[in-house]
Short mmCIF file of C-alpha atoms and ligand atoms in Angstrom, two decimals:
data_model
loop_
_atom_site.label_atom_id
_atom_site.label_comp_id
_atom_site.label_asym_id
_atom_site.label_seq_id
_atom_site.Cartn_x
_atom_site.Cartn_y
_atom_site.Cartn_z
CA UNK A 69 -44.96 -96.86 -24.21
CA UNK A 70 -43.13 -99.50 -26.25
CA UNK A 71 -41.34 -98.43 -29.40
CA UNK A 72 -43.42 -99.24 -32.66
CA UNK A 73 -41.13 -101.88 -34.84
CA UNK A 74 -40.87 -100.88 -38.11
CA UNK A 75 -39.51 -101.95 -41.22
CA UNK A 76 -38.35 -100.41 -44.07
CA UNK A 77 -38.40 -101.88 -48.09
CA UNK A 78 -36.81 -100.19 -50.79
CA UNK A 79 -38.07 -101.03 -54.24
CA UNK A 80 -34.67 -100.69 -56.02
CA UNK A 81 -31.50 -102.56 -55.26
CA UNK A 82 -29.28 -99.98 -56.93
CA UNK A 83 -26.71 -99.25 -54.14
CA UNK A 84 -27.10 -95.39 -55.06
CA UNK A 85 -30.89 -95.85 -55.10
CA UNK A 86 -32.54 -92.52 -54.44
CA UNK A 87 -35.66 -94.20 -52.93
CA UNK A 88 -33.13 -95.67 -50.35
CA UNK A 89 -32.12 -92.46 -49.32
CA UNK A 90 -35.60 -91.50 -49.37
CA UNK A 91 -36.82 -94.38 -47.16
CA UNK A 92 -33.59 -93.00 -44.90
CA UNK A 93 -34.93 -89.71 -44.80
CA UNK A 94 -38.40 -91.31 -43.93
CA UNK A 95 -36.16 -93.13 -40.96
CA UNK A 96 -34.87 -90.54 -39.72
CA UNK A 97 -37.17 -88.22 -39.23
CA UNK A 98 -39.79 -90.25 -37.61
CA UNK A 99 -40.47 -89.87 -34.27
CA UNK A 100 -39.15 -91.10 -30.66
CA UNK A 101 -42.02 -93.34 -30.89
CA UNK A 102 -40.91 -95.37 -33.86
CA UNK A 103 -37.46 -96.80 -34.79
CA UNK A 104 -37.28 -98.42 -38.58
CA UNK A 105 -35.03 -101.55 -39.80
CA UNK A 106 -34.82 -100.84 -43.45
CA UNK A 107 -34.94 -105.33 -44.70
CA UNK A 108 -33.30 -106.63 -48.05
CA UNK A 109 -35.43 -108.67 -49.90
CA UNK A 110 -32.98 -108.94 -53.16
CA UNK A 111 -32.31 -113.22 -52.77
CA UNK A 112 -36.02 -113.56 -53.42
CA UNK A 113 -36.47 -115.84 -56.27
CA UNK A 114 -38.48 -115.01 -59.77
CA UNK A 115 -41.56 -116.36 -58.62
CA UNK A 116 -43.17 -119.51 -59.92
CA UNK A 117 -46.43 -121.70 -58.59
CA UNK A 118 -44.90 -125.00 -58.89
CA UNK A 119 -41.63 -123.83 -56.97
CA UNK A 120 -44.28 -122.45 -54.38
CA UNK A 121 -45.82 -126.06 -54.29
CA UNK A 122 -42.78 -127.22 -52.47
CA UNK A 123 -42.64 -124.52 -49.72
CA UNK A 124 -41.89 -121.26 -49.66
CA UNK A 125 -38.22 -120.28 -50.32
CA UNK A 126 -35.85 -119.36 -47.12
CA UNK A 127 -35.53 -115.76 -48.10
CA UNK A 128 -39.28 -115.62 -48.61
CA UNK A 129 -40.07 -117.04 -45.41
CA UNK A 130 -38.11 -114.88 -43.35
CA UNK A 131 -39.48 -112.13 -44.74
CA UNK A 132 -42.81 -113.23 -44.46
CA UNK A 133 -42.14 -113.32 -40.72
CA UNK A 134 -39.97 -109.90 -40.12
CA UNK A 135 -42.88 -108.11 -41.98
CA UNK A 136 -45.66 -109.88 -39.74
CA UNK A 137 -43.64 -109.47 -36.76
CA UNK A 138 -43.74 -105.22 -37.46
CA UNK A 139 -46.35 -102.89 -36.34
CA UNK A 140 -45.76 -100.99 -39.41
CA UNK A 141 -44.04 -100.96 -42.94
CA UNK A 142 -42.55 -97.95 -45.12
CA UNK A 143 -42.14 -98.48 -49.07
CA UNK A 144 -39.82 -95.83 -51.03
CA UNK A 145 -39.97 -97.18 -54.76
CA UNK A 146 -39.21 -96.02 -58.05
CA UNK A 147 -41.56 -96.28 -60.56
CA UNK A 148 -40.56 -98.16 -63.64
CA UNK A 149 -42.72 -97.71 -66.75
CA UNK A 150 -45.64 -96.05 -65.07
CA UNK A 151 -45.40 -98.76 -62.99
CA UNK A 152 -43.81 -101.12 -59.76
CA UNK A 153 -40.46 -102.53 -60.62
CA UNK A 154 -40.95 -105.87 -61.60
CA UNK A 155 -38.56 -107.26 -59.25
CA UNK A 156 -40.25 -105.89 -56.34
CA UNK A 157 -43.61 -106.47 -58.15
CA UNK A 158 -42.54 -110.14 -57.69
CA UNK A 159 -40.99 -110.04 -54.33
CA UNK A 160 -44.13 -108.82 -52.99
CA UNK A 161 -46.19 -111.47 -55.00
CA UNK A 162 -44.46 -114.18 -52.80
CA UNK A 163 -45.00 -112.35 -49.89
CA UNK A 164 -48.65 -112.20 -50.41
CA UNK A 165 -49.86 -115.71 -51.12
CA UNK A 166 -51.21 -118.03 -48.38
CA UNK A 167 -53.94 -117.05 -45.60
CA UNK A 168 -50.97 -116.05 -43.69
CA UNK A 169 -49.66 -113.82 -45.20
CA UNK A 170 -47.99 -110.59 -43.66
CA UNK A 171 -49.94 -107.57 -45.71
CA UNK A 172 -52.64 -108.16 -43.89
CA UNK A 173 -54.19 -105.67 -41.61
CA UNK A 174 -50.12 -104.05 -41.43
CA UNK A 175 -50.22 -100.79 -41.83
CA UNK A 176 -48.55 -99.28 -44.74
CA UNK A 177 -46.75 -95.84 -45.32
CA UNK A 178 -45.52 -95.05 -49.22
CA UNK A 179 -43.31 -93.07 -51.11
CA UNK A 180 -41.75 -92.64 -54.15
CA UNK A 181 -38.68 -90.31 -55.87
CA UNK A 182 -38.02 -89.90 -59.23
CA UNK A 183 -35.77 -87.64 -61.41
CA UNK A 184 -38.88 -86.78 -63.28
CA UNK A 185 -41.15 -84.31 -62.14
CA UNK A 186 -43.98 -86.12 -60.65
CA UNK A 187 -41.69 -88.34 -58.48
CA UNK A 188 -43.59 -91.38 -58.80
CA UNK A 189 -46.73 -90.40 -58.37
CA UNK A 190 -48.48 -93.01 -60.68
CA UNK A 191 -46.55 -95.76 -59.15
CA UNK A 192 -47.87 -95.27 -55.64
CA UNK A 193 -51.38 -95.80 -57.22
CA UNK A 194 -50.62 -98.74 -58.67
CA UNK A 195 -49.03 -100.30 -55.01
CA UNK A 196 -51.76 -98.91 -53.35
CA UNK A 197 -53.84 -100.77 -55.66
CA UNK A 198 -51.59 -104.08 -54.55
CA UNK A 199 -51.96 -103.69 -51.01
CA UNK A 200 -55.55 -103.01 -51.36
CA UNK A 201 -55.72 -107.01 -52.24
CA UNK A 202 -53.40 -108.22 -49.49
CA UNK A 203 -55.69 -106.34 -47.09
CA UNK A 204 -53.03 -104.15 -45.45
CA UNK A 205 -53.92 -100.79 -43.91
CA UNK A 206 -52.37 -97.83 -46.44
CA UNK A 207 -51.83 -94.81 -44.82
CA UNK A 208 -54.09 -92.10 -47.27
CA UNK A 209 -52.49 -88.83 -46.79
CA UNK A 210 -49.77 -86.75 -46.74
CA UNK A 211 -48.85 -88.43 -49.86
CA UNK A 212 -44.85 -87.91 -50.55
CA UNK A 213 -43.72 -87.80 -54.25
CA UNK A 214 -40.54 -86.57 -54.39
CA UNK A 215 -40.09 -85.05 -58.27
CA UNK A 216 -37.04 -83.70 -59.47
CA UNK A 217 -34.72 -86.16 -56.52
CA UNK A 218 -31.10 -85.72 -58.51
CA UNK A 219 -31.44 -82.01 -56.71
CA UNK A 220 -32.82 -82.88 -53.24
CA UNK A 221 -30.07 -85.39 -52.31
CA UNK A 222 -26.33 -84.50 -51.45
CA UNK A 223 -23.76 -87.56 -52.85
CA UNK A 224 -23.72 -88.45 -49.55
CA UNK A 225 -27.86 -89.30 -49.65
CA UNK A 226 -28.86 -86.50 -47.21
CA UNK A 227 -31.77 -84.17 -48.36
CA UNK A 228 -30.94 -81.04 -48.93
CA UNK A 229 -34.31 -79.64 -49.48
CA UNK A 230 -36.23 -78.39 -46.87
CA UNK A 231 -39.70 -78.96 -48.32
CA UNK A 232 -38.93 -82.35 -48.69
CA UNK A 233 -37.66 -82.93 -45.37
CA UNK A 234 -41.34 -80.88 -43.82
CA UNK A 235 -43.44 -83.53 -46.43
CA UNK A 236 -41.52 -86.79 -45.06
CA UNK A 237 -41.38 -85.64 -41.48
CA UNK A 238 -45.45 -84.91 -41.42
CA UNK A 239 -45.73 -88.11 -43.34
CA UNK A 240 -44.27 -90.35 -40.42
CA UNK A 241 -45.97 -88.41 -37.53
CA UNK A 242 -49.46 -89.34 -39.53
CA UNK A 243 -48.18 -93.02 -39.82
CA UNK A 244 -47.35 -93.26 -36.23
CA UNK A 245 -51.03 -92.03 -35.33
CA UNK A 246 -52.02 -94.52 -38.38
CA UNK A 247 -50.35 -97.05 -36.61
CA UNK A 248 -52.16 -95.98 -33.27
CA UNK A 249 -55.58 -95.88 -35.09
CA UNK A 250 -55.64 -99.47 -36.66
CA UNK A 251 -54.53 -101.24 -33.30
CA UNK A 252 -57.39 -99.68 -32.08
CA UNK A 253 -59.67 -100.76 -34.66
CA UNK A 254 -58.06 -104.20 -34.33
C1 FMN B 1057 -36.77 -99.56 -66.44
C2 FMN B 1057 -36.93 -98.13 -65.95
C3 FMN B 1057 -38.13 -97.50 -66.13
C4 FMN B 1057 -38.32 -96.20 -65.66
N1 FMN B 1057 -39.55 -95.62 -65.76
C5 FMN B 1057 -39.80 -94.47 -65.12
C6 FMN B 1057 -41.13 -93.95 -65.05
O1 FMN B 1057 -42.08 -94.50 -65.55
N2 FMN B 1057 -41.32 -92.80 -64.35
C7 FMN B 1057 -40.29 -92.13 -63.73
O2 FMN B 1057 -40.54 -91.11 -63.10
N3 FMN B 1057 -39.02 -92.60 -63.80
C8 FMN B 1057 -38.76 -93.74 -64.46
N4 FMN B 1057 -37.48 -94.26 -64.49
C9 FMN B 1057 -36.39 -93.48 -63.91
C10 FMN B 1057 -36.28 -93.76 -62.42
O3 FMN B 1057 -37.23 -92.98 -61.72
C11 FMN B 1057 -34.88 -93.41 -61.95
O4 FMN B 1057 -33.93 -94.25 -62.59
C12 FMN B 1057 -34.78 -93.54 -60.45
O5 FMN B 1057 -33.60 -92.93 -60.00
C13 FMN B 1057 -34.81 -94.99 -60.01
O6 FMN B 1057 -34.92 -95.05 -58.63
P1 FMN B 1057 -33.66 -95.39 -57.69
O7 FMN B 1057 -32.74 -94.19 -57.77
O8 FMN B 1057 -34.29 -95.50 -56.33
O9 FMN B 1057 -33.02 -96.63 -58.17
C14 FMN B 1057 -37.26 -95.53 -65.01
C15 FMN B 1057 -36.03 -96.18 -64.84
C16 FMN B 1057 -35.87 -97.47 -65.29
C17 FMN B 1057 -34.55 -98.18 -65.05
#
């Protein structure tokens, strides 16, 4: 069997992001099956139509095409006011326009980690809501919100907490029968 392809986007571009180490975590702990490329997305413009009119930008293409070219995509994001980041917000708004574009029918794995204690959990219904419009195939449960991140994480961006570590692991062995599931419904 062919190794699933899949890639990984972090919705902060802090370099000490604890979603990045989360989306790491999420990496490596999935299994044999499935080997993640976690993709920067930070040159993507602030979107606007009329810039759109003219084609899309480079950075915007090519991630239009690493995304469509996946069997699967992971998203660790903060949440920022209750809410998506707004730069990510708008990364994924270029990604999403056109008939062609790479949400669709991909599925999706999510999760979030926040100093606070309920680690994001409003923000993943808010994304979920997102992909719900692009069409792409959200993995429902084991949901990961990882409250309270400032102790799970060594400075070195391993998890040191075990729980975490059983929640993240299940997570990815669901998402690689997901993954299984909607190529067969495809
Ligand atoms: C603009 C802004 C808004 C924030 N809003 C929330 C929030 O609504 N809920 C929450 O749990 N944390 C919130 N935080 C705290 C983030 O969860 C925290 O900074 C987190 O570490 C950011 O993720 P990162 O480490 O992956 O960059 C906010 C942080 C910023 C900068």
């Amino acid at each position: 069997m062919s190794t699933l392809d899949i890639v990984g986007l972090c919705g902060s571009l802090r370099a000490d992001s604890v979603n990045r180490m989360a989306l790491n975590l999420a990496g490596s702990l999935m299994p044999d099956s499935m080997r993640m490329e976690v993709v920067e997305w930070r040159e993507i413009p602030v979107f606007d139509a009329d810039v759109m009119a003219k084609g899309l930008p480079p950075s915007v293409l090519a991630l239009r095409d690493r995304i469509r070219r996946a069997d699967g995509l992971v998203v660790a994001t903060p949440e920022y006011n209750f809410s998506i980041p707004g730069a990510f917000k708008n990364a994924i708004d270029w990604l999403s326009r056109g008939e062609d574009q790479p949400f669709a029918h991909k599925p999706v794995a999510m999760l979030s980690a926040s100093p606070g204690p309920l680690g994001g959990a409003r923000v993943q219904y808010d994304l979920r809501r997102v992909m719900l419009f692009v069409n792409a195939m959200v993995l429902v449960k084991p949901e990961v919100f990882i409250g309270g991140s400032l102790a799970k994480f060594d400075a070195a961006g391993q998890c040191t907490d075990e729980t975490t570590r059983k929640f993240v692991g299940d997570q990815m062995r669901a998402f690689d029968k997901w993954i299984s599931a909607v190529k067969r419904m495809s």
